[in-house]
C-alpha cells in the first residue's frame, strides 16, 4: 500500500500515479488506485472515465467501496473520488473509519494499492500517508516544491513518527538534475530531521505527457517509447523488485484506529 504524495500541488503526482499503475498492470500486477483527493478528485478525468458512483455515495451509505470500483486502461482498477463536494474534505471519525474498514477488505484482491493523495498538509493527506506501507514524495525542480516536500516530511516525522520516504523527482531535464535535487533535499533532511530519504527515481520532462492529458490517455499506453514512458517503466520494475519500506501486521494493515 503506497501513498504517492506531495507538499506542493501541480507537480504531476496524479500523472505519475496513473502511468505507474498502468505500467504495473502491464507487468502482471493487480493494481488498485485510490483517488484520495476527496474534494477535487480528477483521476477519472485524466483517464477519460465517467464513473456513475464515487466516494461520496459510499459516505452517504448508498454504495460500498467494492461497488464503486471501476476499470481503467490495462485492467487498472480505480476507486474514484468526487469533485466539488467540500464535505468530503471534513470527514467525521466514524466516516473515516467506515471508509478504511471497507478498504481493508479490498486489500486481499490486489498486489499493490496506490493512494493518490491531495497536495499539502491537511489532516486527510497526513492520515492517508500514515496508513500506507510506504510514502513516495513527488517533487519538481522548483524551489517551492522542494521546500513544501520538506515541510510535509517534517510533519509526518514529528506527528506520526514516519521515518522512511522514497523520492521521485518529476519533470527533470536529465538524471544529473534529478540527482542534484535529491542530494540537496537529503542534505537538509539529514541535518535537521531524523528520517531516511531514498532517491527512488525520476521522470524526464516530456511534452508527450501533456498531449496524453489532452487526449485523456496515459502516455505509457498511447506512446510507450517516449522519454517519460520509459521512466515510468523503470520505476514500475524497480518497485516490483523492491520490498515495502514498512510491513504492517497482517491484521492491522491500516492504522487509522491508532492515529485517530
PDB file of C-alpha atoms in Angstrom:
ATOM      1  CA  UNK A   1       0.000   0.000   0.000  1.00  0.00           C
ATOM      2  CA  UNK A   2       1.813   3.070  -1.306  1.00  0.00           C
ATOM      3  CA  UNK A   3       0.874   6.698  -0.725  1.00  0.00           C
ATOM      4  CA  UNK A   4       2.027   8.969  -3.548  1.00  0.00           C
ATOM      5  CA  UNK A   5       2.049  12.484  -2.182  1.00  0.00           C
ATOM      6  CA  UNK A   6       3.491  15.976  -2.464  1.00  0.00           C
ATOM      7  CA  UNK A   7       3.728  19.145  -0.465  1.00  0.00           C
ATOM      8  CA  UNK A   8       3.059  21.419  -3.439  1.00  0.00           C
ATOM      9  CA  UNK A   9       0.280  20.977  -5.961  1.00  0.00           C
ATOM     10  CA  UNK A  10       0.894  20.847  -9.692  1.00  0.00           C
ATOM     11  CA  UNK A  11       3.970  18.603  -9.548  1.00  0.00           C
ATOM     12  CA  UNK A  12       2.424  15.893 -11.750  1.00  0.00           C
ATOM     13  CA  UNK A  13       1.601  13.485  -8.955  1.00  0.00           C
ATOM     14  CA  UNK A  14      -1.653  12.157 -10.441  1.00  0.00           C
ATOM     15  CA  UNK A  15       0.036  11.614 -13.798  1.00  0.00           C
ATOM     16  CA  UNK A  16       2.753   9.601 -12.080  1.00  0.00           C
ATOM     17  CA  UNK A  17       0.179   7.512 -10.221  1.00  0.00           C
ATOM     18  CA  UNK A  18      -1.843   6.800 -13.370  1.00  0.00           C
ATOM     19  CA  UNK A  19       1.167   5.873 -15.507  1.00  0.00           C
ATOM     20  CA  UNK A  20       2.813   3.869 -12.750  1.00  0.00           C
ATOM     21  CA  UNK A  21      -0.425   1.965 -12.099  1.00  0.00           C
ATOM     22  CA  UNK A  22      -0.900   1.226 -15.801  1.00  0.00           C
ATOM     23  CA  UNK A  23       2.692   0.032 -16.209  1.00  0.00           C
ATOM     24  CA  UNK A  24       2.449  -2.194 -13.134  1.00  0.00           C
ATOM     25  CA  UNK A  25      -0.699  -3.773 -14.566  1.00  0.00           C
ATOM     26  CA  UNK A  26       1.064  -4.435 -17.869  1.00  0.00           C
ATOM     27  CA  UNK A  27       3.763  -6.188 -15.852  1.00  0.00           C
ATOM     28  CA  UNK A  28       1.139  -8.567 -14.460  1.00  0.00           C
ATOM     29  CA  UNK A  29       0.342  -6.927 -11.128  1.00  0.00           C
ATOM     30  CA  UNK A  30      -3.175  -6.432  -9.764  1.00  0.00           C
ATOM     31  CA  UNK A  31      -3.322  -2.716  -9.043  1.00  0.00           C
ATOM     32  CA  UNK A  32      -5.920  -0.501  -7.393  1.00  0.00           C
ATOM     33  CA  UNK A  33      -5.631   3.295  -7.383  1.00  0.00           C
ATOM     34  CA  UNK A  34      -7.496   5.100  -4.624  1.00  0.00           C
ATOM     35  CA  UNK A  35      -8.129   8.714  -5.658  1.00  0.00           C
ATOM     36  CA  UNK A  36      -7.749  10.249  -2.224  1.00  0.00           C
ATOM     37  CA  UNK A  37      -8.083  13.882  -3.267  1.00  0.00           C
ATOM     38  CA  UNK A  38     -11.514  13.729  -1.721  1.00  0.00           C
ATOM     39  CA  UNK A  39     -12.858  17.144  -2.646  1.00  0.00           C
ATOM     40  CA  UNK A  40     -11.148  17.658  -6.010  1.00  0.00           C
ATOM     41  CA  UNK A  41     -10.597  14.184  -7.412  1.00  0.00           C
ATOM     42  CA  UNK A  42      -9.641  14.174 -11.086  1.00  0.00           C
ATOM     43  CA  UNK A  43      -8.028  10.817 -11.780  1.00  0.00           C
ATOM     44  CA  UNK A  44     -11.110   9.668 -13.673  1.00  0.00           C
ATOM     45  CA  UNK A  45     -10.966  12.775 -15.894  1.00  0.00           C
ATOM     46  CA  UNK A  46      -7.284  12.157 -16.598  1.00  0.00           C
ATOM     47  CA  UNK A  47      -8.132   8.631 -17.771  1.00  0.00           C
ATOM     48  CA  UNK A  48     -11.231   9.619 -19.753  1.00  0.00           C
ATOM     49  CA  UNK A  49     -13.581   7.729 -17.429  1.00  0.00           C
ATOM     50  CA  UNK A  50     -17.064   8.749 -16.267  1.00  0.00           C
ATOM     51  CA  UNK A  51     -17.870   6.805 -13.101  1.00  0.00           C
ATOM     52  CA  UNK A  52     -21.514   6.640 -12.158  1.00  0.00           C
ATOM     53  CA  UNK A  53     -20.692   6.416  -8.453  1.00  0.00           C
ATOM     54  CA  UNK A  54     -17.837   7.725  -6.337  1.00  0.00           C
ATOM     55  CA  UNK A  55     -16.702   8.009  -2.738  1.00  0.00           C
ATOM     56  CA  UNK A  56     -19.479  10.458  -1.865  1.00  0.00           C
ATOM     57  CA  UNK A  57     -22.023   7.662  -2.448  1.00  0.00           C
ATOM     58  CA  UNK A  58     -20.110   5.453  -0.001  1.00  0.00           C
ATOM     59  CA  UNK A  59     -20.146   8.195   2.630  1.00  0.00           C
ATOM     60  CA  UNK A  60     -23.893   8.630   2.080  1.00  0.00           C
ATOM     61  CA  UNK A  61     -24.410   4.888   2.576  1.00  0.00           C
ATOM     62  CA  UNK A  62     -25.756   4.368  -0.957  1.00  0.00           C
ATOM     63  CA  UNK A  63     -22.863   2.180  -2.122  1.00  0.00           C
ATOM     64  CA  UNK A  64     -19.954   0.202  -0.690  1.00  0.00           C
ATOM     65  CA  UNK A  65     -16.342   0.655  -1.789  1.00  0.00           C
ATOM     66  CA  UNK A  66     -16.254  -2.564  -3.867  1.00  0.00           C
ATOM     67  CA  UNK A  67     -19.386  -1.380  -5.704  1.00  0.00           C
ATOM     68  CA  UNK A  68     -17.791   1.851  -6.923  1.00  0.00           C
ATOM     69  CA  UNK A  69     -14.546   0.316  -8.242  1.00  0.00           C
ATOM     70  CA  UNK A  70     -14.221   0.915 -11.995  1.00  0.00           C
ATOM     71  CA  UNK A  71     -11.848  -0.445 -14.638  1.00  0.00           C
ATOM     72  CA  UNK A  72      -9.317   1.748 -16.420  1.00  0.00           C
ATOM     73  CA  UNK A  73      -6.710   1.122 -19.116  1.00  0.00           C
ATOM     74  CA  UNK A  74      -4.821  -2.157 -18.917  1.00  0.00           C
ATOM     75  CA  UNK A  75      -7.346  -3.544 -16.409  1.00  0.00           C
ATOM     76  CA  UNK A  76      -6.235  -0.956 -13.864  1.00  0.00           C
ATOM     77  CA  UNK A  77      -8.822  -0.635 -11.074  1.00  0.00           C
ATOM     78  CA  UNK A  78      -9.805   2.749  -9.654  1.00  0.00           C
ATOM     79  CA  UNK A  79     -11.672   3.972  -6.594  1.00  0.00           C
ATOM     80  CA  UNK A  80     -12.964   7.358  -7.806  1.00  0.00           C
ATOM     81  CA  UNK A  81     -13.243  10.348  -5.520  1.00  0.00           C
ATOM     82  CA  UNK A  82     -15.700  13.177  -6.057  1.00  0.00           C
ATOM     83  CA  UNK A  83     -15.117  16.713  -7.256  1.00  0.00           C
ATOM     84  CA  UNK A  84     -16.636  19.846  -5.801  1.00  0.00           C
ATOM     85  CA  UNK A  85     -18.075  18.262  -2.650  1.00  0.00           C
ATOM     86  CA  UNK A  86     -16.491  20.197   0.183  1.00  0.00           C
ATOM     87  CA  UNK A  87     -17.964  17.987   2.916  1.00  0.00           C
ATOM     88  CA  UNK A  88     -15.638  15.156   1.889  1.00  0.00           C
ATOM     89  CA  UNK A  89     -12.650  17.216   2.990  1.00  0.00           C
ATOM     90  CA  UNK A  90     -14.045  17.204   6.548  1.00  0.00           C
ATOM     91  CA  UNK A  91     -14.973  13.590   7.243  1.00  0.00           C
ATOM     92  CA  UNK A  92     -16.004  12.650  10.765  1.00  0.00           C
ATOM     93  CA  UNK A  93     -14.234   9.947  12.746  1.00  0.00           C
ATOM     94  CA  UNK A  94     -16.954   7.376  12.030  1.00  0.00           C
ATOM     95  CA  UNK A  95     -16.926   8.182   8.294  1.00  0.00           C
ATOM     96  CA  UNK A  96     -13.160   7.822   8.091  1.00  0.00           C
ATOM     97  CA  UNK A  97     -13.270   4.557   9.979  1.00  0.00           C
ATOM     98  CA  UNK A  98     -16.002   3.188   7.717  1.00  0.00           C
ATOM     99  CA  UNK A  99     -14.071   4.025   4.554  1.00  0.00           C
ATOM    100  CA  UNK A 100     -10.848   2.444   5.791  1.00  0.00           C
ATOM    101  CA  UNK A 101     -12.526  -0.639   7.180  1.00  0.00           C
ATOM    102  CA  UNK A 102     -14.029  -1.235   3.735  1.00  0.00           C
ATOM    103  CA  UNK A 103     -10.703  -0.517   2.061  1.00  0.00           C
ATOM    104  CA  UNK A 104      -9.140  -3.083   4.360  1.00  0.00           C
ATOM    105  CA  UNK A 105     -11.428  -5.764   2.947  1.00  0.00           C
ATOM    106  CA  UNK A 106     -10.309  -4.911  -0.598  1.00  0.00           C
ATOM    107  CA  UNK A 107      -6.583  -5.315   0.036  1.00  0.00           C
ATOM    108  CA  UNK A 108      -6.503  -9.065  -0.484  1.00  0.00           C
ATOM    109  CA  UNK A 109      -7.735  -8.621  -4.068  1.00  0.00           C
ATOM    110  CA  UNK A 110      -4.698  -6.584  -5.158  1.00  0.00           C
ATOM    111  CA  UNK A 111      -0.930  -6.808  -5.190  1.00  0.00           C
ATOM    112  CA  UNK A 112      -0.448  -3.050  -4.980  1.00  0.00           C
ATOM    113  CA  UNK A 113      -2.713  -0.220  -3.833  1.00  0.00           C
ATOM    114  CA  UNK A 114      -1.618   3.272  -4.880  1.00  0.00           C
ATOM    115  CA  UNK A 115      -3.111   6.127  -2.860  1.00  0.00           C
ATOM    116  CA  UNK A 116      -3.166   9.361  -4.867  1.00  0.00           C
ATOM    117  CA  UNK A 117      -3.324  11.902  -2.064  1.00  0.00           C
ATOM    118  CA  UNK A 118      -4.183  15.554  -2.329  1.00  0.00           C
ATOM    119  CA  UNK A 119      -1.314  18.022  -2.117  1.00  0.00           C
ATOM    120  CA  UNK A 120      -0.497  19.866   1.084  1.00  0.00           C
ATOM    121  CA  UNK A 121      -0.598  19.047   4.775  1.00  0.00           C
ATOM    122  CA  UNK A 122      -4.318  18.772   5.561  1.00  0.00           C
ATOM    123  CA  UNK A 123      -5.440  16.163   8.082  1.00  0.00           C
ATOM    124  CA  UNK A 124      -6.762  13.895   5.326  1.00  0.00           C
ATOM    125  CA  UNK A 125      -3.418  13.991   3.488  1.00  0.00           C
ATOM    126  CA  UNK A 126      -1.494  13.183   6.652  1.00  0.00           C
ATOM    127  CA  UNK A 127      -3.838  10.306   7.581  1.00  0.00           C
ATOM    128  CA  UNK A 128      -3.618   8.700   4.144  1.00  0.00           C
ATOM    129  CA  UNK A 129       0.168   8.863   4.255  1.00  0.00           C
ATOM    130  CA  UNK A 130       0.310   7.452   7.766  1.00  0.00           C
ATOM    131  CA  UNK A 131      -1.867   4.491   6.767  1.00  0.00           C
ATOM    132  CA  UNK A 132       0.399   3.299   3.952  1.00  0.00           C
ATOM    133  CA  UNK A 133       3.237   0.789   3.912  1.00  0.00           C
ATOM    134  CA  UNK A 134       5.414   3.360   2.233  1.00  0.00           C
ATOM    135  CA  UNK A 135       5.346   7.005   1.218  1.00  0.00           C
ATOM    136  CA  UNK A 136       6.551   8.289  -2.142  1.00  0.00           C
ATOM    137  CA  UNK A 137       7.061  12.047  -2.237  1.00  0.00           C
ATOM    138  CA  UNK A 138       6.960  13.736  -5.653  1.00  0.00           C
ATOM    139  CA  UNK A 139       8.987  16.905  -6.242  1.00  0.00           C
ATOM    140  CA  UNK A 140       9.946  19.019  -9.262  1.00  0.00           C
ATOM    141  CA  UNK A 141      12.978  21.277  -9.764  1.00  0.00           C
ATOM    142  CA  UNK A 142      11.020  24.275  -8.453  1.00  0.00           C
ATOM    143  CA  UNK A 143      12.371  25.540  -5.091  1.00  0.00           C
ATOM    144  CA  UNK A 144       8.828  25.835  -3.704  1.00  0.00           C
ATOM    145  CA  UNK A 145       8.181  22.168  -4.478  1.00  0.00           C
ATOM    146  CA  UNK A 146      11.332  21.101  -2.623  1.00  0.00           C
ATOM    147  CA  UNK A 147      10.558  23.350   0.350  1.00  0.00           C
ATOM    148  CA  UNK A 148       6.978  22.074   0.623  1.00  0.00           C
ATOM    149  CA  UNK A 149       8.126  18.444   0.336  1.00  0.00           C
ATOM    150  CA  UNK A 150      10.486  19.042   3.254  1.00  0.00           C
ATOM    151  CA  UNK A 151       7.632  20.541   5.290  1.00  0.00           C
ATOM    152  CA  UNK A 152       5.386  17.536   4.564  1.00  0.00           C
ATOM    153  CA  UNK A 153       8.050  15.022   5.600  1.00  0.00           C
ATOM    154  CA  UNK A 154       8.811  17.040   8.724  1.00  0.00           C
ATOM    155  CA  UNK A 155       5.186  16.971   9.877  1.00  0.00           C
ATOM    156  CA  UNK A 156       4.819  13.242   9.127  1.00  0.00           C
ATOM    157  CA  UNK A 157       8.024  12.573  11.038  1.00  0.00           C
ATOM    158  CA  UNK A 158       7.168  14.661  14.085  1.00  0.00           C
ATOM    159  CA  UNK A 159       3.446  13.918  14.347  1.00  0.00           C
ATOM    160  CA  UNK A 160       3.238  10.329  13.085  1.00  0.00           C
ATOM    161  CA  UNK A 161       6.791   9.052  13.555  1.00  0.00           C
ATOM    162  CA  UNK A 162       7.205   8.291   9.856  1.00  0.00           C
ATOM    163  CA  UNK A 163      10.935   7.769   9.288  1.00  0.00           C
ATOM    164  CA  UNK A 164      11.265   6.393   5.757  1.00  0.00           C
ATOM    165  CA  UNK A 165      10.414   8.127   2.496  1.00  0.00           C
ATOM    166  CA  UNK A 166      11.031   7.476  -1.164  1.00  0.00           C
ATOM    167  CA  UNK A 167      11.589  10.409  -3.514  1.00  0.00           C
ATOM    168  CA  UNK A 168      10.508  10.747  -7.155  1.00  0.00           C
ATOM    169  CA  UNK A 169      11.834  13.804  -8.988  1.00  0.00           C
ATOM    170  CA  UNK A 170       9.499  14.757 -11.831  1.00  0.00           C
ATOM    171  CA  UNK A 171       9.917  16.951 -14.919  1.00  0.00           C
ATOM    172  CA  UNK A 172      13.710  16.980 -14.934  1.00  0.00           C
ATOM    173  CA  UNK A 173      15.973  17.662 -17.932  1.00  0.00           C
ATOM    174  CA  UNK A 174      18.313  14.770 -17.153  1.00  0.00           C
ATOM    175  CA  UNK A 175      19.381  12.378 -14.412  1.00  0.00           C
ATOM    176  CA  UNK A 176      22.065  14.803 -13.209  1.00  0.00           C
ATOM    177  CA  UNK A 177      19.400  17.391 -12.358  1.00  0.00           C
ATOM    178  CA  UNK A 178      17.366  14.738 -10.532  1.00  0.00           C
ATOM    179  CA  UNK A 179      20.450  13.638  -8.556  1.00  0.00           C
ATOM    180  CA  UNK A 180      21.256  17.245  -7.607  1.00  0.00           C
ATOM    181  CA  UNK A 181      17.736  17.883  -6.316  1.00  0.00           C
ATOM    182  CA  UNK A 182      17.698  14.638  -4.373  1.00  0.00           C
ATOM    183  CA  UNK A 183      21.101  15.400  -2.864  1.00  0.00           C
ATOM    184  CA  UNK A 184      20.010  18.902  -1.794  1.00  0.00           C
ATOM    185  CA  UNK A 185      16.892  17.588  -0.106  1.00  0.00           C
ATOM    186  CA  UNK A 186      18.728  14.715   1.589  1.00  0.00           C
ATOM    187  CA  UNK A 187      21.386  17.079   2.961  1.00  0.00           C
ATOM    188  CA  UNK A 188      18.705  19.181   4.666  1.00  0.00           C
ATOM    189  CA  UNK A 189      16.686  16.231   5.986  1.00  0.00           C
ATOM    190  CA  UNK A 190      19.823  14.502   7.300  1.00  0.00           C
ATOM    191  CA  UNK A 191      20.817  17.649   9.145  1.00  0.00           C
ATOM    192  CA  UNK A 192      17.500  18.664  10.663  1.00  0.00           C
ATOM    193  CA  UNK A 193      15.239  15.577  10.627  1.00  0.00           C
ATOM    194  CA  UNK A 194      15.718  12.036  11.880  1.00  0.00           C
ATOM    195  CA  UNK A 195      14.450  10.400   8.677  1.00  0.00           C
ATOM    196  CA  UNK A 196      15.702   8.374   5.715  1.00  0.00           C
ATOM    197  CA  UNK A 197      15.016   9.640   2.189  1.00  0.00           C
ATOM    198  CA  UNK A 198      15.733   7.268  -0.703  1.00  0.00           C
ATOM    199  CA  UNK A 199      16.048   8.689  -4.212  1.00  0.00           C
ATOM    200  CA  UNK A 200      13.779   6.133  -5.879  1.00  0.00           C
ATOM    201  CA  UNK A 201      13.787   7.518  -9.420  1.00  0.00           C
ATOM    202  CA  UNK A 202      12.944  10.354 -11.771  1.00  0.00           C
ATOM    203  CA  UNK A 203      10.745  11.209 -14.745  1.00  0.00           C
ATOM    204  CA  UNK A 204      12.105  13.236 -17.636  1.00  0.00           C
ATOM    205  CA  UNK A 205      10.288  16.353 -18.829  1.00  0.00           C
ATOM    206  CA  UNK A 206       8.304  15.244 -21.873  1.00  0.00           C
ATOM    207  CA  UNK A 207       5.708  17.190 -23.857  1.00  0.00           C
ATOM    208  CA  UNK A 208       4.038  13.888 -24.727  1.00  0.00           C
ATOM    209  CA  UNK A 209       2.716  13.737 -21.140  1.00  0.00           C
ATOM    210  CA  UNK A 210       0.757  16.950 -21.759  1.00  0.00           C
ATOM    211  CA  UNK A 211      -0.525  15.545 -25.035  1.00  0.00           C
ATOM    212  CA  UNK A 212      -1.727  12.489 -23.124  1.00  0.00           C
ATOM    213  CA  UNK A 213      -3.585  14.703 -20.645  1.00  0.00           C
ATOM    214  CA  UNK A 214      -5.425  16.392 -23.503  1.00  0.00           C
ATOM    215  CA  UNK A 215      -6.174  13.009 -25.069  1.00  0.00           C
ATOM    216  CA  UNK A 216      -7.281  11.713 -21.619  1.00  0.00           C
ATOM    217  CA  UNK A 217      -4.938   8.778 -22.059  1.00  0.00           C
ATOM    218  CA  UNK A 218      -1.799   7.861 -20.107  1.00  0.00           C
ATOM    219  CA  UNK A 219       1.342   8.400 -22.138  1.00  0.00           C
ATOM    220  CA  UNK A 220       2.567   4.910 -21.208  1.00  0.00           C
ATOM    221  CA  UNK A 221      -0.364   3.473 -23.160  1.00  0.00           C
ATOM    222  CA  UNK A 222      -0.509   5.581 -26.321  1.00  0.00           C
ATOM    223  CA  UNK A 223       3.226   6.274 -26.696  1.00  0.00           C
ATOM    224  CA  UNK A 224       5.205   3.673 -24.702  1.00  0.00           C
ATOM    225  CA  UNK A 225       8.620   4.575 -26.156  1.00  0.00           C
ATOM    226  CA  UNK A 226       8.725   8.255 -25.192  1.00  0.00           C
ATOM    227  CA  UNK A 227      11.171   9.531 -22.565  1.00  0.00           C
ATOM    228  CA  UNK A 228       8.574   9.729 -19.804  1.00  0.00           C
ATOM    229  CA  UNK A 229       7.084   6.315 -20.628  1.00  0.00           C
ATOM    230  CA  UNK A 230      10.494   4.672 -20.323  1.00  0.00           C
ATOM    231  CA  UNK A 231      10.952   6.366 -16.953  1.00  0.00           C
ATOM    232  CA  UNK A 232       7.602   5.036 -15.739  1.00  0.00           C
ATOM    233  CA  UNK A 233       8.592   1.557 -16.884  1.00  0.00           C
ATOM    234  CA  UNK A 234      11.858   1.773 -14.921  1.00  0.00           C
ATOM    235  CA  UNK A 235      10.015   2.981 -11.812  1.00  0.00           C
ATOM    236  CA  UNK A 236       7.436   0.177 -12.057  1.00  0.00           C
ATOM    237  CA  UNK A 237      10.009  -2.581 -12.404  1.00  0.00           C
ATOM    238  CA  UNK A 238      12.120  -1.134  -9.603  1.00  0.00           C
ATOM    239  CA  UNK A 239       9.024  -1.090  -7.409  1.00  0.00           C
ATOM    240  CA  UNK A 240       8.259  -4.730  -8.240  1.00  0.00           C
ATOM    241  CA  UNK A 241      11.802  -5.748  -7.264  1.00  0.00           C
ATOM    242  CA  UNK A 242      11.830  -3.733  -4.028  1.00  0.00           C
ATOM    243  CA  UNK A 243      10.366  -4.615  -0.659  1.00  0.00           C
ATOM    244  CA  UNK A 244       7.857  -2.392   1.185  1.00  0.00           C
ATOM    245  CA  UNK A 245       9.634   0.078   3.426  1.00  0.00           C
ATOM    246  CA  UNK A 246       7.272  -0.777   6.285  1.00  0.00           C
ATOM    247  CA  UNK A 247       5.391  -4.029   6.685  1.00  0.00           C
ATOM    248  CA  UNK A 248       2.116  -3.675   8.573  1.00  0.00           C
ATOM    249  CA  UNK A 249       0.932  -6.504  10.747  1.00  0.00           C
ATOM    250  CA  UNK A 250      -1.383  -8.731   8.757  1.00  0.00           C
ATOM    251  CA  UNK A 251      -4.416  -7.974  10.896  1.00  0.00           C
ATOM    252  CA  UNK A 252      -3.666  -4.246  11.018  1.00  0.00           C
ATOM    253  CA  UNK A 253      -2.695  -3.056   7.540  1.00  0.00           C
ATOM    254  CA  UNK A 254      -4.216   0.319   8.302  1.00  0.00           C
ATOM    255  CA  UNK A 255      -3.583   2.335  11.424  1.00  0.00           C
ATOM    256  CA  UNK A 256      -6.447   4.790  11.396  1.00  0.00           C
ATOM    257  CA  UNK A 257      -7.702   3.484  14.706  1.00  0.00           C
ATOM    258  CA  UNK A 258      -4.343   4.388  16.210  1.00  0.00           C
ATOM    259  CA  UNK A 259      -3.862   7.845  14.727  1.00  0.00           C
ATOM    260  CA  UNK A 260      -7.430   8.921  15.424  1.00  0.00           C
TER     261      UNK A 260
END
